[in-house]
Coordinates of C-alpha atoms and ligand atoms in Angstrom, one line a residue:
X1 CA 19.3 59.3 -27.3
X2 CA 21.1 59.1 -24.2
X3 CA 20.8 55.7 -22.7
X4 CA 20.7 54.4 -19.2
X5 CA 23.6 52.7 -17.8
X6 CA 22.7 49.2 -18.8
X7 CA 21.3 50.3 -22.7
X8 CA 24.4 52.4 -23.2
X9 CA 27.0 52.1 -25.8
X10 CA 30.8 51.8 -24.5
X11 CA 34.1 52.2 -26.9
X12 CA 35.4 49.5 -28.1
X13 CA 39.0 49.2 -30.4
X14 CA 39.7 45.8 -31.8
X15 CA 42.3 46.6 -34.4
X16 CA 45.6 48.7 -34.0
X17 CA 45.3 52.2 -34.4
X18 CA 45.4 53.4 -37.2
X19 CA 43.2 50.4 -38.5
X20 CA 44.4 49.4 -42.1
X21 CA 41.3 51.5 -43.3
X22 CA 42.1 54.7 -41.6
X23 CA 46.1 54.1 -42.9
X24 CA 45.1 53.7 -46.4
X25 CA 43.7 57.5 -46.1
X26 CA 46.6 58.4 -43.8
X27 CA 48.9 57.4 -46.6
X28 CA 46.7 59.4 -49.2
X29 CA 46.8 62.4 -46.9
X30 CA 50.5 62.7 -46.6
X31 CA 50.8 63.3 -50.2
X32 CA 47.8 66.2 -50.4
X33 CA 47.9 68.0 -47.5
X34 CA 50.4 70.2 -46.0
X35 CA 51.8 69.2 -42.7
X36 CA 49.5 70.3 -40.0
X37 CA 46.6 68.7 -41.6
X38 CA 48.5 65.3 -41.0
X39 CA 47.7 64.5 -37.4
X40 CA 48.1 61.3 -37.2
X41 CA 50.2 60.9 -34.6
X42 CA 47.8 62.6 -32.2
X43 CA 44.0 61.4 -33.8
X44 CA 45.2 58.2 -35.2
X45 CA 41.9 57.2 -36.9
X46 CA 39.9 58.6 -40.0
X47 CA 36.0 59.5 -39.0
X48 CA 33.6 57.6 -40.1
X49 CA 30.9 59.2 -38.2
X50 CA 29.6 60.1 -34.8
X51 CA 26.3 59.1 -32.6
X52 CA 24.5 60.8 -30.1
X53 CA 25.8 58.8 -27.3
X54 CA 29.0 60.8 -27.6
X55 CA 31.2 58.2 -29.7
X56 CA 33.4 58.5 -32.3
X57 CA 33.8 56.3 -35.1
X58 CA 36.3 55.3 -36.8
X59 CA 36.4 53.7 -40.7
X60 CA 38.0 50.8 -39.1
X61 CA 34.9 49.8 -36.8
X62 CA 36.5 51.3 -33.6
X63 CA 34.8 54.1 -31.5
X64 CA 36.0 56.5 -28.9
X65 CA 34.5 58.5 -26.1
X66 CA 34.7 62.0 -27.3
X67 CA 36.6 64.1 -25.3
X68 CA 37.0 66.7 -27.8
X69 CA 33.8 68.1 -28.5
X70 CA 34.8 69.9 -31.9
X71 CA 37.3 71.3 -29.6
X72 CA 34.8 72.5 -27.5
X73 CA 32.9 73.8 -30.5
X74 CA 30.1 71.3 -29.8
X75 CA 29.2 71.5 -26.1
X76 CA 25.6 70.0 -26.4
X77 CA 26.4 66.8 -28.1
X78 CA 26.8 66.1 -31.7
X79 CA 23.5 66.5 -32.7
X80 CA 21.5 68.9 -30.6
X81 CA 18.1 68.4 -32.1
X82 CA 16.9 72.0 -31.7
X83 CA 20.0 73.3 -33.0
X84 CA 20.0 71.4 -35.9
X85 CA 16.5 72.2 -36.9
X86 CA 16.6 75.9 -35.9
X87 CA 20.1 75.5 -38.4
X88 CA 18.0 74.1 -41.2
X89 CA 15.1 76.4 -41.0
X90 CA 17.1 79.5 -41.3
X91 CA 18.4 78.4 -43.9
X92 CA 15.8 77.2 -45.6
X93 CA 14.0 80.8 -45.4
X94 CA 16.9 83.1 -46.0
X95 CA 20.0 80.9 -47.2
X96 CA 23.5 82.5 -47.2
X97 CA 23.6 86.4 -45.9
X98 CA 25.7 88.8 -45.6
X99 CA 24.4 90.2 -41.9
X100 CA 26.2 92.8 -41.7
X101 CA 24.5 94.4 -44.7
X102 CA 21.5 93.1 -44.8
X103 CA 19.7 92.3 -41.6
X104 CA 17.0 89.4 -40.7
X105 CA 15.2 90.4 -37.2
X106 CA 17.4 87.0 -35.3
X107 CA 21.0 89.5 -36.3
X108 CA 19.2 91.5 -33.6
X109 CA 18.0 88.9 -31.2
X110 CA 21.1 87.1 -30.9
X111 CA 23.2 90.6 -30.1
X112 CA 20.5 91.1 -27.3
X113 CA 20.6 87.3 -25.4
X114 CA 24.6 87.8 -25.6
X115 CA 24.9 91.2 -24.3
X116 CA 22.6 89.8 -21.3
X117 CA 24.4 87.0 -20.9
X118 CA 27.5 88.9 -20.6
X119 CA 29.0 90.2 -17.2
X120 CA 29.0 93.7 -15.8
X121 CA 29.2 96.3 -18.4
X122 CA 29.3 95.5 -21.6
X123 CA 26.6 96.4 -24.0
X124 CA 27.7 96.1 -27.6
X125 CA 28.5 92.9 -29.6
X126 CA 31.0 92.7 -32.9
X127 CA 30.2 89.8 -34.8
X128 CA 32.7 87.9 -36.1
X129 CA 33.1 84.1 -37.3
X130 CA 36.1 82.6 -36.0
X131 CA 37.7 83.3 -32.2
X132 CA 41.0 84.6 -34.3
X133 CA 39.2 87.1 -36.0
X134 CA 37.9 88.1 -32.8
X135 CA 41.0 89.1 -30.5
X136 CA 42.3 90.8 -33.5
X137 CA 39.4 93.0 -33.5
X138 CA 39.2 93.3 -30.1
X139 CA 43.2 94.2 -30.4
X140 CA 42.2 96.9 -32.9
X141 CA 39.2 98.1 -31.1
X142 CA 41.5 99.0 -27.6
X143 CA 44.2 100.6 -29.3
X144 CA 41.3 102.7 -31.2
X145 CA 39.5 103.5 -28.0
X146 CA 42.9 104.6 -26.5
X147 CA 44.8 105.9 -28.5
X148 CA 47.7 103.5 -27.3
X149 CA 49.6 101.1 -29.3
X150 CA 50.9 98.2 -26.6
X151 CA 49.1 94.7 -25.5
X152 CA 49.7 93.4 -22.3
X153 CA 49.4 89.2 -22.8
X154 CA 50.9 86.2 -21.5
X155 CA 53.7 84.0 -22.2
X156 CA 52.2 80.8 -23.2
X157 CA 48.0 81.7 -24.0
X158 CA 46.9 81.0 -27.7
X159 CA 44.7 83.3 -29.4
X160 CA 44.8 82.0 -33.2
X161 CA 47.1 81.6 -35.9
X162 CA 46.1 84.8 -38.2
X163 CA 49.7 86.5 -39.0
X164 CA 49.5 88.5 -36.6
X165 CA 48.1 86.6 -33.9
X166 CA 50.8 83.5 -34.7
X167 CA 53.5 86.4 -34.3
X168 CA 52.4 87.8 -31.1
X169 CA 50.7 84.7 -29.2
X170 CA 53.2 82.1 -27.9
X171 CA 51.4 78.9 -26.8
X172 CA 54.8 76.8 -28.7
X173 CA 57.2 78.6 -31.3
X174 CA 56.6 75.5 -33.8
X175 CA 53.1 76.9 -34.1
X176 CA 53.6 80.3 -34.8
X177 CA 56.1 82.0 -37.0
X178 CA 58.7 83.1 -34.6
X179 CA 61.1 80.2 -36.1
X180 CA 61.2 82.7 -39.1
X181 CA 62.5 85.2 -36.5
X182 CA 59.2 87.2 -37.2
X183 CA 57.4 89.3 -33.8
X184 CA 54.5 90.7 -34.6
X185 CA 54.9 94.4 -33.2
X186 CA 52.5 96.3 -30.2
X187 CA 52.6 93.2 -27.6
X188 CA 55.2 92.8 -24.5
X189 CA 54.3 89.5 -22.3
X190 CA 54.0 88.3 -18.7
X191 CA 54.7 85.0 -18.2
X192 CA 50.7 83.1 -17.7
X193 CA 50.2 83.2 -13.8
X194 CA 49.0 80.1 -11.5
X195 CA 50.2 78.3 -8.9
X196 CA 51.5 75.4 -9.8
X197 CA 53.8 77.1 -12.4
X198 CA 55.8 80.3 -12.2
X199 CA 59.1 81.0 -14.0
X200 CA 59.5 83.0 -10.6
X201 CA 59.5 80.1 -7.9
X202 CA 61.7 76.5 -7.6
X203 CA 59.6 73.5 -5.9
X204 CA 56.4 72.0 -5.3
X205 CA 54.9 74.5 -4.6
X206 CA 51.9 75.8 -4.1
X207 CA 53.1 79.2 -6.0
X208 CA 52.2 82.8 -5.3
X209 CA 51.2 83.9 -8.8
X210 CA 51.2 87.8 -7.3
X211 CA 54.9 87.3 -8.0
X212 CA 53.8 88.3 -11.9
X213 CA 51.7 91.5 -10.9
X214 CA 55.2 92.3 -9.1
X215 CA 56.8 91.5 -12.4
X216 CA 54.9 93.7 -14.6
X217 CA 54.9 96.7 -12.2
X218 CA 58.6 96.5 -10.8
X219 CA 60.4 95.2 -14.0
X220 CA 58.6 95.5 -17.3
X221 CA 57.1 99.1 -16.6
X222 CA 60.1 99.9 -15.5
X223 CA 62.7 98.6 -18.0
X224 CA 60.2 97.6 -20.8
X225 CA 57.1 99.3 -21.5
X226 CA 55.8 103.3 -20.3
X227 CA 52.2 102.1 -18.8
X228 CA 50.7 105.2 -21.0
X229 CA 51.5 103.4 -23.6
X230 CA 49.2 99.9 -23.0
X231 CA 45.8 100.1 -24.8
X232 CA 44.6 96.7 -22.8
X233 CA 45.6 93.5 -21.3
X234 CA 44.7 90.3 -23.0
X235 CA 44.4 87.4 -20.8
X236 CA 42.9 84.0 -20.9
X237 CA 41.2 83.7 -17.5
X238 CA 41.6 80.0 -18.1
X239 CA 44.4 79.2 -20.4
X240 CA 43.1 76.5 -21.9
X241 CA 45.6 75.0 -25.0
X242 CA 48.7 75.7 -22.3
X243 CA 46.8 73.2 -20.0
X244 CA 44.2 74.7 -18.0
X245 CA 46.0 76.9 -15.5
X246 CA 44.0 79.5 -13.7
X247 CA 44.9 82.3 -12.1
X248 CA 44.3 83.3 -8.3
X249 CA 42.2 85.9 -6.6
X250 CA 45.4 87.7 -5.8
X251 CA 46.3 88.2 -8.9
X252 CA 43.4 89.3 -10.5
X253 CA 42.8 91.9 -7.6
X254 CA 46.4 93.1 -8.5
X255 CA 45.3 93.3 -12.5
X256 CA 42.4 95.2 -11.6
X257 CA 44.1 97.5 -9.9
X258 CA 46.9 98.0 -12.5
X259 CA 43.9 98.3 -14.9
X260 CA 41.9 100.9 -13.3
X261 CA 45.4 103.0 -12.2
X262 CA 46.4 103.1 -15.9
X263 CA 43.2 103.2 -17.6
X264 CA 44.3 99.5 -19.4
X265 CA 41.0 97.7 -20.8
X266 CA 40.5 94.1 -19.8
X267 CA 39.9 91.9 -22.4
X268 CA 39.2 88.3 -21.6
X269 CA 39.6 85.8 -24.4
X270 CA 36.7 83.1 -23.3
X271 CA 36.7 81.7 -26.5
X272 CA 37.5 78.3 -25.2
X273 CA 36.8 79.0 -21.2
X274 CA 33.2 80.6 -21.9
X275 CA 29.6 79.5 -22.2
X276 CA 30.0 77.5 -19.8
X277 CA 33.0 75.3 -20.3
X278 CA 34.8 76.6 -16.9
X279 CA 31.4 75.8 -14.5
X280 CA 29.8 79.2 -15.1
X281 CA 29.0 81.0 -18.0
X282 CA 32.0 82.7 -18.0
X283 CA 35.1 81.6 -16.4
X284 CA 36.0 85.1 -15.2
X285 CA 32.4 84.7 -13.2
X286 CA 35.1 82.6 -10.8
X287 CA 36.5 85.5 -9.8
X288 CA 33.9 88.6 -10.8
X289 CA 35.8 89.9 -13.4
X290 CA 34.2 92.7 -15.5
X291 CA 36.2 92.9 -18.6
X292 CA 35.8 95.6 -20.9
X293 CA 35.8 93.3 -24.1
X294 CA 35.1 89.9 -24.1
X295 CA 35.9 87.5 -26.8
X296 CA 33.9 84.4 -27.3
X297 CA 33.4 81.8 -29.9
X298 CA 33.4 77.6 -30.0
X299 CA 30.5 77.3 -27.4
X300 CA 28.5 79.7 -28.8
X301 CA 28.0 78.3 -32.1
X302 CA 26.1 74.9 -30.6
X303 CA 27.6 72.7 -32.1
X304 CA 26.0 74.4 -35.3
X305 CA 27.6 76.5 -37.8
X306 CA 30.9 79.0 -37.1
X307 CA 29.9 81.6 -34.3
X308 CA 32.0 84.1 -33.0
X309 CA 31.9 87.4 -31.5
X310 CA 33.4 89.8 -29.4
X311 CA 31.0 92.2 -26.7
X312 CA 32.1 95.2 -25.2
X313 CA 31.5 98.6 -23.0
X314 CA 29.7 101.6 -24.7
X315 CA 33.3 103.1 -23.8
X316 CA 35.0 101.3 -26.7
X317 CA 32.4 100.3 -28.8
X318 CA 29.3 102.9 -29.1
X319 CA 31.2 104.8 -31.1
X320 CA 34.0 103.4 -33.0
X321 CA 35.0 103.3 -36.5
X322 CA 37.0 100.2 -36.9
X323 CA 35.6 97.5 -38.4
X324 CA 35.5 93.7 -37.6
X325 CA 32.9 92.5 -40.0
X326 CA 33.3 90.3 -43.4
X327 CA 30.9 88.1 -45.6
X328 CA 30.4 85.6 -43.7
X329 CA 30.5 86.8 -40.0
X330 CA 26.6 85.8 -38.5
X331 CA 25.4 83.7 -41.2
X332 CA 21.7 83.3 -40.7
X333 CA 21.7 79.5 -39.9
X334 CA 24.9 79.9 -37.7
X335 CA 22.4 82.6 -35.7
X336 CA 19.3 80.7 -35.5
X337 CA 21.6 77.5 -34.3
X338 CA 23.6 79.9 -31.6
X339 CA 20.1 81.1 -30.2
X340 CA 18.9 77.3 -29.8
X341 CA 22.3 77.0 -28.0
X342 CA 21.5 79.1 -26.0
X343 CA 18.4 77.7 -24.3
X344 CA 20.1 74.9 -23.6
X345 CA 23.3 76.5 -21.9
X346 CA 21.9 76.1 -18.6
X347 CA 20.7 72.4 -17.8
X348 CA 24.0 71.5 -20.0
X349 CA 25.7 73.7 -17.1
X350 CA 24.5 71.4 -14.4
X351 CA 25.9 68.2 -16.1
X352 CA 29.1 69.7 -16.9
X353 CA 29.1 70.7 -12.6
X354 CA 28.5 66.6 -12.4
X355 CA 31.6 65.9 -14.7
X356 CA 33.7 68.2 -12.1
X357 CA 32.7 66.2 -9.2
X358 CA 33.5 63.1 -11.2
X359 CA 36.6 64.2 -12.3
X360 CA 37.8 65.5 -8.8
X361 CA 36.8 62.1 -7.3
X362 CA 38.2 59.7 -9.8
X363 CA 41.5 61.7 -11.7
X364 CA 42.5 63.6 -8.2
X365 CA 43.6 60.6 -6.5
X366 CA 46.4 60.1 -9.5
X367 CA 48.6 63.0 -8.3
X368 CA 49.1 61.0 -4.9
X369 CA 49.3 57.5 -6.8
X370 CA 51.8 59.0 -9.3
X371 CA 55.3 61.1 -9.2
X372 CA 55.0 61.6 -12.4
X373 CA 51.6 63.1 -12.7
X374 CA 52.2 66.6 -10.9
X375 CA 48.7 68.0 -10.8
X376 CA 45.4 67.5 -11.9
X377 CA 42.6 70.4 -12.4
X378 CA 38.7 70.3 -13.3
X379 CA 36.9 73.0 -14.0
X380 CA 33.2 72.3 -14.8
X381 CA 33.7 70.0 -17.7
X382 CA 37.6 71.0 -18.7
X383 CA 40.4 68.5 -17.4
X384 CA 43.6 68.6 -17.2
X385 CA 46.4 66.4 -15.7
X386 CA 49.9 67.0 -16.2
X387 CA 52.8 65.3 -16.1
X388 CA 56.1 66.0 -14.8
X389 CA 59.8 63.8 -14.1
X390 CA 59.4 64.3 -10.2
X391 CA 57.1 66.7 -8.0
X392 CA 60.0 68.5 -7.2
X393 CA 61.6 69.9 -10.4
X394 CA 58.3 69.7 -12.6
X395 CA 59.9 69.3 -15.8
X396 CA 57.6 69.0 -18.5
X397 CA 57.3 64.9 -19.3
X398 CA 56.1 64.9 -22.4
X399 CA 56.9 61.3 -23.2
X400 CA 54.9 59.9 -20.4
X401 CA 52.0 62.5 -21.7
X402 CA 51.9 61.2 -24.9
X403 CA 52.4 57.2 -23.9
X404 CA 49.4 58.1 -21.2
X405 CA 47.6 59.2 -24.7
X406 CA 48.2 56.4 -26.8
X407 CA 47.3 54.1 -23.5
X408 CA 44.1 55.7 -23.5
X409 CA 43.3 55.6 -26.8
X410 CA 43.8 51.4 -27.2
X411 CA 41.1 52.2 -24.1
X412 CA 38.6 53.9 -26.2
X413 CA 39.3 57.2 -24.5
X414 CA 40.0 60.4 -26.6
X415 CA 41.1 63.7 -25.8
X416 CA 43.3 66.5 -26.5
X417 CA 47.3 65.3 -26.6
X418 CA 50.1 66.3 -28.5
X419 CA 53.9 64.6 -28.3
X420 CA 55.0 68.2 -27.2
X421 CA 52.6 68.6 -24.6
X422 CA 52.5 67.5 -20.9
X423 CA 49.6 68.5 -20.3
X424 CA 46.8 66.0 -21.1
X425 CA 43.7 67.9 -21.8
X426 CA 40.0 66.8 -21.6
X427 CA 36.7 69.0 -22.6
X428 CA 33.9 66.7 -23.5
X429 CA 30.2 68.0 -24.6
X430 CA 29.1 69.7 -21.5
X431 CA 26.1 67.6 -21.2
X432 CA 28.3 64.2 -21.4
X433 CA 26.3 61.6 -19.7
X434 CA 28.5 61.5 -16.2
X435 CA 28.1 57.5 -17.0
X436 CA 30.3 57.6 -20.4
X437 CA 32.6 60.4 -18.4
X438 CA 32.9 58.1 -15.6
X439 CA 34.3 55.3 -17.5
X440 CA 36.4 57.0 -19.6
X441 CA 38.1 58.6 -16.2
X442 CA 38.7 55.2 -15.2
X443 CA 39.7 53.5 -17.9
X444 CA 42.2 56.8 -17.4
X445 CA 43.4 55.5 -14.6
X446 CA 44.4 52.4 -16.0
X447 CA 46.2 54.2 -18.2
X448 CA 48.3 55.9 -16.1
X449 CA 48.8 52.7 -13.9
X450 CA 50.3 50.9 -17.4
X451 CA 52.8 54.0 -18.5
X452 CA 53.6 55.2 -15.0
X453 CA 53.7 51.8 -13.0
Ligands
PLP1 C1 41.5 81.1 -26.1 C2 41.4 81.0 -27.6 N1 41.3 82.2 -28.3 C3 41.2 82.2 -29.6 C4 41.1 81.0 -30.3 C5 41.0 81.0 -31.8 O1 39.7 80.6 -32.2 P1 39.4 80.0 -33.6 O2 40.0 78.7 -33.7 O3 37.8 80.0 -33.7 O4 39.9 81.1 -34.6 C6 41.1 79.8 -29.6 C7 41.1 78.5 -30.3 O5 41.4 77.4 -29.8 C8 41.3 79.8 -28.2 O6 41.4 78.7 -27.5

């Protein structure tokens, strides 16, 4: 359980990383798995197991504050007591199912708490298991409700690595397929709007990010795309894996209207930024969007069993015939352990509004302490600080990034980093005790004070 200050558990890391245990299986690794399941560079330690009190543990002995949370797939903890016995009693009563054939009365429930959990209009749910398969049926959904073939999306937002996602998102070429000089068809791109970072502005900044409605109505519907033609936009309103840039009212009062004068659906990927991640429930609830299909996953599976779905207007989806179903979408334990989730969405919502007032008060300061670290942002229990050469130019440092990583780590601090990225990326459990966060934010600090001087 969670302990008080005094009774609680801290990281510690005696060896080097990797420890000779985890490098033994490191070594093993290289010669089974194909590339990308060697990360070594960025997770340098082979699980052993986790605890409660939010630490990782490594076969070496070491442990980590866990700043990953199952890449936000685990947002009440590791082991969510309810979760995991609403997981095992569904399974012990009705096993594997295929839900979308045959249905238990929870296939029901669980469509009901999500379409009232959801904002504004929607009404209907799609299951599905993973967040990919979920933009790509939300993809195939708009273009069946319109009768349009184009996407609207944004330079830099990841949606999954499916075919046709990896050919049409574009968080970093070397995870997709472009570098076979292969573009998934049906997609023209923005660049991601915020206002520390526009293609469309020199400086420090603070940026208009209008500057891209301007873009997509004076240059690409102009020179690129007939607006008839655009089914919906896609949009991450939090991009989370380019570094958790948001957005401004501005220019989601400017989408809207482009929306609503060209009968374009809005559909918000919150597969990372929902349940509760972003502060509220949804991060679009930060500026009252009401998309027309909403995409969400991670969260919503508890920290249980793979959970993903996509919910949506009567409009598109009362009456459609495409499909987005399979064998395993809704299994019956994944339901019954997304339902216990979501009873505990709220109190977990009012830590992770802690872990922003923590983070704001101890990883703010850096920006002024720091050339190098250009910006930090925090929303509800998602951080982000980024790292530049000078305030000025903000070009991407992705060696200091990745040093601040490896810093952190010998600290007993992990999160998200990868030796591309300048963008170091934190998303903890939502209901992190603010204790373990607090320390890990300063022992962040140090980190920065050792690579950045
Ligand atoms: C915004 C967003 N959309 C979609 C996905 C894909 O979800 P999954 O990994 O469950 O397929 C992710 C995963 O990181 C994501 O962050």
């Amino acid at each position: 359980m969670m302990g008080t200050m005094s009774e609680r558990n801290y990281p510690r890391v005696t060896t080097a990383l990797p420890g000779p245990k985890s490098q033994e299986i490191f070594d093993r690794q290289s010669k089974v798995f194909y590339t990308q399941m060697q990360q070594g560079d960025m997770c340098p330690f082979i699980l052993d197991r986790k605890t409660d009190d939010e630490l990782l543990h490594d076969v070496d002995g070491n442990s980590f504050a866990n700043h990953i949370s199952a890449w936000g797939a685990s947002p009440y903890g590791a082991f969510p007591p309810s979760v995991r016995e609403a997981t095992i009693a569904a399974w012990d009563r009705y096993g594997m199912e295929i839900s979308c054939f045959i249905q238990s009365p929870p296939v029901t429930e669980l469509a009901e708490r999500l379409v009232a959990l959801a904002p504004g209009k929607l009404t209907r749910v799609a299951p599905t298991v993973t967040g990919t398969e979920a933009v790509e049926g939300a993809i195939k959904l708009a273009r069946e409700a319109t009768g349009r073939p184009m996407i609207l999306a944004f330079l830099g937002q990841y949606h999954g690595e499916s075919t046709y996602l990896a050919q049409s998102t574009s968080t970093e070429l070397s995870v997709n397929t472009s570098n076979a000089g292969v573009y998934a068809p049906g997609i023209v791109f923005a660049p991601y709007p915020s206002a520390y970072r526009t293609p469309f502005a020199k400086g420090a900044g603070p940026h208009d990010d209008t500057v891209v409605i301007d873009y997509i109505e004076h240059w690409l519907l102009r020179h690129q795309v007939e607006a008839s033609q655009i089914a919906g936009v896609l949009i991450e309103p939090i991009a989370g894996e380019l570094g958790v840039y948001a957005p401004s009212q501005g220019f989601w009062d400017g989408l809207n209207r482009l929306c609503r004068e060209h009968g374009w659906l809005l559909i918000c990927d919150e597969v990372q930024s929902g349940m509760g991640r972003s502060g509220p429930v949804w991060a679009g609830d930060l500026w009252g969007l009401e998309p027309d299909l909403l995409l969400v996953g991670k969260g919503f599976s508890a920290g249980g069993q793979p959970m993903a779905a996509i919910i949506g207007t009567d409009a598109v989806m009362a009456d459609t015939p495409v499909h987005t179903t399979g064998t395993y979408v809704w299994e019956p334990a994944a339901i019954a352990g997304a339902l216990a989730g979501l009873d505990l969405l709220e109190p977990a919502m009012a830590n992770a509004m802690e872990l922003e007032r923590i983070g704001r008060e101890v990883l703010t300061p850096l920006i002024e302490r720091h050339e190098r670290i250009g910006d930090v942002r925090q929303y509800g229990s998602w951080a982000a600080i980024e790292f530049v050469t000078d305030k000025e130019s903000k070009t991407p440092d992705t060696e200091s990034q990745f040093a601040f990583h490896r810093a952190a780590l010998r600290r007993g601090v992990f999160a998200i980093s990868a030796p591309e990225k300048w963008v170091y990326r934190m998303q903890p459990a939502l209901t992190m005790d603010p204790e373990l966060f607090r320390w890990s934010c300063e022992r962040l600090v140090e980190a920065a004070d050792e690579v950045l001087g």
